mmCIF file of C-alpha atoms in Angstrom:
data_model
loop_
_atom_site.group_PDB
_atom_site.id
_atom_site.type_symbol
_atom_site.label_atom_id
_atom_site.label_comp_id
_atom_site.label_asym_id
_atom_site.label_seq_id
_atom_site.Cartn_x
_atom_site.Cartn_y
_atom_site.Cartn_z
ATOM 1 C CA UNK A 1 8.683 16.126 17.369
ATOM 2 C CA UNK A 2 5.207 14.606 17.157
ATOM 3 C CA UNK A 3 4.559 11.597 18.047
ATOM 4 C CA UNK A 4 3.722 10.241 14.958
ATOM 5 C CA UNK A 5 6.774 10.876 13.634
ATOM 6 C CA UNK A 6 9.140 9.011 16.607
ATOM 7 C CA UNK A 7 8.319 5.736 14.831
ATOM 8 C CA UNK A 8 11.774 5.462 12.661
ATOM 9 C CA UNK A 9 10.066 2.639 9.955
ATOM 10 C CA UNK A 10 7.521 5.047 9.631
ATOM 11 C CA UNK A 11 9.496 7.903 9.265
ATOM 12 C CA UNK A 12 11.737 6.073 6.726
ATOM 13 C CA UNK A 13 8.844 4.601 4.494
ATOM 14 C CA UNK A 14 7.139 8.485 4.145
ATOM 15 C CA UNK A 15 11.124 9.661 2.908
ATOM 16 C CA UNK A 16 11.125 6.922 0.744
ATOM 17 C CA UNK A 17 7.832 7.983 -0.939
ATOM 18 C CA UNK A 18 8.552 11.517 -0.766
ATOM 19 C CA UNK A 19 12.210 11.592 -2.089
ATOM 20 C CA UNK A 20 10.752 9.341 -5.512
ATOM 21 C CA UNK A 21 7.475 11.581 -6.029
ATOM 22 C CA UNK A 22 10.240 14.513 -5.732
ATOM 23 C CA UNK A 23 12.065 12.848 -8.282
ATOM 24 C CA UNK A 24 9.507 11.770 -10.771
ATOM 25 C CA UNK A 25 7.946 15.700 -10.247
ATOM 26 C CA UNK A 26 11.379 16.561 -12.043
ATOM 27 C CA UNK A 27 11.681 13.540 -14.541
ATOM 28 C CA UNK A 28 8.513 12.091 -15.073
ATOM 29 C CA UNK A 29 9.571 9.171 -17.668
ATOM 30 C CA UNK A 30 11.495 7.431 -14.785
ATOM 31 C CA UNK A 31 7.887 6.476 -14.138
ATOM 32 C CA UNK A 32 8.182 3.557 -16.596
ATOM 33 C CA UNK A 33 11.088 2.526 -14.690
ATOM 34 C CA UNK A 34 9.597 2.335 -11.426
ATOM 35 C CA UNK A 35 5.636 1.763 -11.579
ATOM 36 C CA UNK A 36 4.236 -1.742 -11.754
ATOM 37 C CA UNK A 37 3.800 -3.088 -15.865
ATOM 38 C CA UNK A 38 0.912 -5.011 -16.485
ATOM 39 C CA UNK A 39 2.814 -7.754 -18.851
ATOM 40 C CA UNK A 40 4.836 -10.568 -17.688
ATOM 41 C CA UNK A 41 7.454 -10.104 -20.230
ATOM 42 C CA UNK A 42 7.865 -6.443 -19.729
ATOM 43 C CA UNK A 43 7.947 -7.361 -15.874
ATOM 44 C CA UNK A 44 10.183 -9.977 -16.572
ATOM 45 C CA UNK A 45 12.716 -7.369 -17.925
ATOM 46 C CA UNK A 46 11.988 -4.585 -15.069
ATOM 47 C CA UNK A 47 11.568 -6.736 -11.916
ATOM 48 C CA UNK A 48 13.152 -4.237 -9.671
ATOM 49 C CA UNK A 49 9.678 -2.901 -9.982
ATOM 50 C CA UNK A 50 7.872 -5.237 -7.287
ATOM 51 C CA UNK A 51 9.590 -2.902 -4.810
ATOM 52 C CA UNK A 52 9.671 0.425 -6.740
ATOM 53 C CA UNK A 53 5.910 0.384 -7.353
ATOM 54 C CA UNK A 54 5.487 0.188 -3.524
ATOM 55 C CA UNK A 55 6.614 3.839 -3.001
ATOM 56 C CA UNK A 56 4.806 5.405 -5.677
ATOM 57 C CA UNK A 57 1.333 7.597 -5.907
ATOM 58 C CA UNK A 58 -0.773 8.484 -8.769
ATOM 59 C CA UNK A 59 -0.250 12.090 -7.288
ATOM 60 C CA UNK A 60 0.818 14.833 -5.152
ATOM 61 C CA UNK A 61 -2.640 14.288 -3.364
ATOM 62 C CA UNK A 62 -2.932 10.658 -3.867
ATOM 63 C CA UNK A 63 0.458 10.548 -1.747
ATOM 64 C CA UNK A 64 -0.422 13.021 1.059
ATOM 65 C CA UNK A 65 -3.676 11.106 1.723
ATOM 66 C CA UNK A 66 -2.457 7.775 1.609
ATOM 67 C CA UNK A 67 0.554 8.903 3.889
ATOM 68 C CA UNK A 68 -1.317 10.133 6.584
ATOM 69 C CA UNK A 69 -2.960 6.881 6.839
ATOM 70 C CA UNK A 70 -0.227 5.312 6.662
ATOM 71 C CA UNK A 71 1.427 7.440 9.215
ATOM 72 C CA UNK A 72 -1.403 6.509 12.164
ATOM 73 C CA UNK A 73 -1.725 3.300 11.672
ATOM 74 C CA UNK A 74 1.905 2.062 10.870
ATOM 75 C CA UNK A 75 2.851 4.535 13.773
ATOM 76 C CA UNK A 76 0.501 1.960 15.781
ATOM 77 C CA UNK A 77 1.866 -1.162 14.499
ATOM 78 C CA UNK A 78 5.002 -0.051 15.041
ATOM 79 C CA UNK A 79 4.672 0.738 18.697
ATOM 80 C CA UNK A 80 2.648 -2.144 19.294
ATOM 81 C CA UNK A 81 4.630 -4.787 17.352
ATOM 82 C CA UNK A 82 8.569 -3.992 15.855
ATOM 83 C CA UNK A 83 9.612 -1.786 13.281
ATOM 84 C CA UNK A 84 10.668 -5.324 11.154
ATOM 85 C CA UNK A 85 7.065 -6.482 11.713
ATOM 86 C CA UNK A 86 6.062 -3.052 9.676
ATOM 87 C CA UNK A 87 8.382 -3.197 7.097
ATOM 88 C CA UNK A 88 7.904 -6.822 6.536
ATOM 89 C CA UNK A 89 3.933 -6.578 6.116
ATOM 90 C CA UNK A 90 4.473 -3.151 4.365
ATOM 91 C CA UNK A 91 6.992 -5.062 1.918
ATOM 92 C CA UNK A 92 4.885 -8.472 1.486
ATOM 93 C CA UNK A 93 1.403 -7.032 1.229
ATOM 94 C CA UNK A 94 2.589 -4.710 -1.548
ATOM 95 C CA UNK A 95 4.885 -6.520 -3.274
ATOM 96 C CA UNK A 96 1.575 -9.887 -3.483
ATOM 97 C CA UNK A 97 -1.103 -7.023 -4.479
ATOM 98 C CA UNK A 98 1.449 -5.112 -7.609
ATOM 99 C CA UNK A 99 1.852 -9.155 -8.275
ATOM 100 C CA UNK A 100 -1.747 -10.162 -8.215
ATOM 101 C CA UNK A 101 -2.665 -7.027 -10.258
ATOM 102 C CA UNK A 102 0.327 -7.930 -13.110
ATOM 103 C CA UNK A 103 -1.563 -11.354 -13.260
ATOM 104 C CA UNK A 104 -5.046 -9.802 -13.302
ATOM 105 C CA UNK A 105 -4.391 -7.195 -16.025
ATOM 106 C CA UNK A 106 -2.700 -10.133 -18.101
ATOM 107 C CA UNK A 107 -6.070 -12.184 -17.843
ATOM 108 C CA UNK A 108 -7.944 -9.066 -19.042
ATOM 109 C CA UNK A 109 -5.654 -8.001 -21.639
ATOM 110 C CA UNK A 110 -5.525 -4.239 -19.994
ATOM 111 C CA UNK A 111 -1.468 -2.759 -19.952
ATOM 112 C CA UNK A 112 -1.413 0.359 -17.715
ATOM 113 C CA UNK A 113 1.732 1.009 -15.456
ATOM 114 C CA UNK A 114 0.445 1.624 -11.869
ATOM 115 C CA UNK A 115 0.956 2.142 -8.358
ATOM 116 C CA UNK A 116 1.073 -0.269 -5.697
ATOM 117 C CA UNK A 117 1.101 1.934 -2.350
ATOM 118 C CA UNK A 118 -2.327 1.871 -1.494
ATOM 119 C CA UNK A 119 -1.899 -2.545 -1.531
ATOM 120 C CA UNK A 120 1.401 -1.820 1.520
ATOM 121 C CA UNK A 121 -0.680 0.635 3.266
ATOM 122 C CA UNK A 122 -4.365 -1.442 2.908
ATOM 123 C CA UNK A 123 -2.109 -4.049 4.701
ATOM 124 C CA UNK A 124 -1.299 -1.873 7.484
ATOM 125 C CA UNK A 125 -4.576 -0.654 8.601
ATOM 126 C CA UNK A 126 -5.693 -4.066 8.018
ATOM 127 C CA UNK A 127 -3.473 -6.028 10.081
ATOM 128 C CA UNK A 128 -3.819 -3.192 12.717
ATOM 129 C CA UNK A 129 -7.518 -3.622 12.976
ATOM 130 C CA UNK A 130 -6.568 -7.450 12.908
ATOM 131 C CA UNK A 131 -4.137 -7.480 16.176
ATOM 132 C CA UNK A 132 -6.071 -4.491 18.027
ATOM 133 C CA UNK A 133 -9.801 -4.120 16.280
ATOM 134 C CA UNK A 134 -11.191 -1.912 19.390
ATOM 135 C CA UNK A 135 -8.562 0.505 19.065
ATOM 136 C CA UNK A 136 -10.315 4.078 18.675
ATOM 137 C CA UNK A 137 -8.782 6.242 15.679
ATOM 138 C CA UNK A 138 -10.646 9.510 15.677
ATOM 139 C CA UNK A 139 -13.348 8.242 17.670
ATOM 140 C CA UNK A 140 -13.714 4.805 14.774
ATOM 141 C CA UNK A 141 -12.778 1.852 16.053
ATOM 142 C CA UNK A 142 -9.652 0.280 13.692
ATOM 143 C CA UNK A 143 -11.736 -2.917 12.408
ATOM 144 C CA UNK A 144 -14.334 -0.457 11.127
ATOM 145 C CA UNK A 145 -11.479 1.754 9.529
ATOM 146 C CA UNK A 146 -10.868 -1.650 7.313
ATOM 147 C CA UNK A 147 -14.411 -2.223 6.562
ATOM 148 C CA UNK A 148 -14.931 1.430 5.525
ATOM 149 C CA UNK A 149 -11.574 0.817 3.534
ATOM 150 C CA UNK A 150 -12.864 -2.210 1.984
ATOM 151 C CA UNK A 151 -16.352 -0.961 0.978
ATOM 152 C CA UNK A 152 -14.783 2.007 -0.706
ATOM 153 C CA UNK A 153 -12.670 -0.140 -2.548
ATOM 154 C CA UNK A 154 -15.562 -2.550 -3.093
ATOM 155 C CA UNK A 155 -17.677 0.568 -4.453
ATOM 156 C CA UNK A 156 -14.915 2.394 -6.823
ATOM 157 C CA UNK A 157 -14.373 -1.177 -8.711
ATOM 158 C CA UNK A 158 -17.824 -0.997 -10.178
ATOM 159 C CA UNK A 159 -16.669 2.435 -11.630
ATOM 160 C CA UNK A 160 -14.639 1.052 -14.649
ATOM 161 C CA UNK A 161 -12.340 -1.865 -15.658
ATOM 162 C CA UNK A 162 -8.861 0.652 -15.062
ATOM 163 C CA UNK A 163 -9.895 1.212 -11.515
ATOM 164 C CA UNK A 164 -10.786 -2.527 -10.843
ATOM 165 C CA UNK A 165 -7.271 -3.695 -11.818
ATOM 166 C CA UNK A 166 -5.480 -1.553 -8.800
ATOM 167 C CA UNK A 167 -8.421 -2.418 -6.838
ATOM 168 C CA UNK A 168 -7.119 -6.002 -6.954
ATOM 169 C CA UNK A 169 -3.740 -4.835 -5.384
ATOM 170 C CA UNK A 170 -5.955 -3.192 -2.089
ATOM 171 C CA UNK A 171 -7.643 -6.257 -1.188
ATOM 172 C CA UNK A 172 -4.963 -8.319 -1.810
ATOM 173 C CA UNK A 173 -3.520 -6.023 1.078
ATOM 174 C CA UNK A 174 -6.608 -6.022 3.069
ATOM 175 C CA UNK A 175 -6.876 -9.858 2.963
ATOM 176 C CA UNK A 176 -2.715 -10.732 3.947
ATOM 177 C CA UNK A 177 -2.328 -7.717 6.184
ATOM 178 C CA UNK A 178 -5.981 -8.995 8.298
ATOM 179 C CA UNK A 179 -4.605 -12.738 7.880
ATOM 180 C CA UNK A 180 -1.209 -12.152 8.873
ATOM 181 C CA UNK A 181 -2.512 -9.688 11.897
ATOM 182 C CA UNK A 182 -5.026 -13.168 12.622
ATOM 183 C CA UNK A 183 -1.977 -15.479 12.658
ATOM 184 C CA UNK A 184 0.045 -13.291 14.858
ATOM 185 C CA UNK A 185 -3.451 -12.951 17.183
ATOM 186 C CA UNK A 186 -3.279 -16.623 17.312
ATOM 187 C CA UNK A 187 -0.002 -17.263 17.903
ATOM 188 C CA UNK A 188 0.571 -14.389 20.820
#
């Protein structure tokens, strides 16, 4: 087994996301029912979906990429921290960004459903780079992984107003997952 798979939060979190993308291949209108809404009353009536929205991609190929980030570095937090710590800063970070972008698209009036993955798994390379910055994946050191991370989100905001709102969800997971790695840091 590799050893990227012998993390078992890991492990879980990647079924998770593959067992709902396998269901929403078959029966794509349970995606109302488990991406993010952008209104506070439709939230209000679907609030299961701070959690649902957490485990779903865009794509087949949004999913595989984001996975396989999230599969080095949460395979690294995991070994370096707990398996709780990993769920519980995969859970927080993106359950605050799928909130923070439900608040921004109310303030600009824009009502999409989206995807809040990328938010859990910004959090995860962030508060990696946070606890251990020199750490070397593929030859990058795991603080510059974030920066790279951030300036691509950065960049693809300026691209149009549909892109900025999930954009809001990544660095609200960039900024908890690097604070929360800082406060652990401090704290050790």
């Amino acid at each position: 087994m590799s050893k990227y798979m012998q993390s078992n939060a890991v492990f879980t979190i990647i079924i998770i996301h593959v067992v709902i993308m396998f269901f929403l291949s078959l029966e794509p209108s349970l995606q109302s029912y488990l991406y993010m809404p952008t209104t506070v009353n439709e939230f209000l009536l679907k609030p299961w979906t701070l959690v649902t929205a957490i485990f779903v991609h865009e794509n087949i190929w949004h999913m595989i990429i984001k996975l396989a980030i999230f599969c080095v570095f949460g395979t690294l937090l995991e070994k370096t921290t707990s398996s709780t710590r990993l769920v519980f800063i995969y859970l927080t970070t993106g359950a605050l960004g799928a909130f923070t972008t439900l608040l921004y698209a109310s303030i600009v009036n824009q009502h999409v459903f989206f995807a809040a993955a990328c938010s859990s798994i910004c959090g995860i390379v962030a508060h990696v780079s946070a606890i251990n910055p020199d750490i070397k994946i593929v030859n990058i050191k795991a603080f510059d992984w974030m920066i790279g991370l951030f300036l691509m989100i950065s960049f693809a905001s300026i691209i149009s107003l549909e892109t900025s709102l999930v954009i809001a969800s990544h660095i609200v997971g960039l900024l908890f997952g690097y604070m929360s790695g800082m406060f652990k840091v401090a704290n050790s």
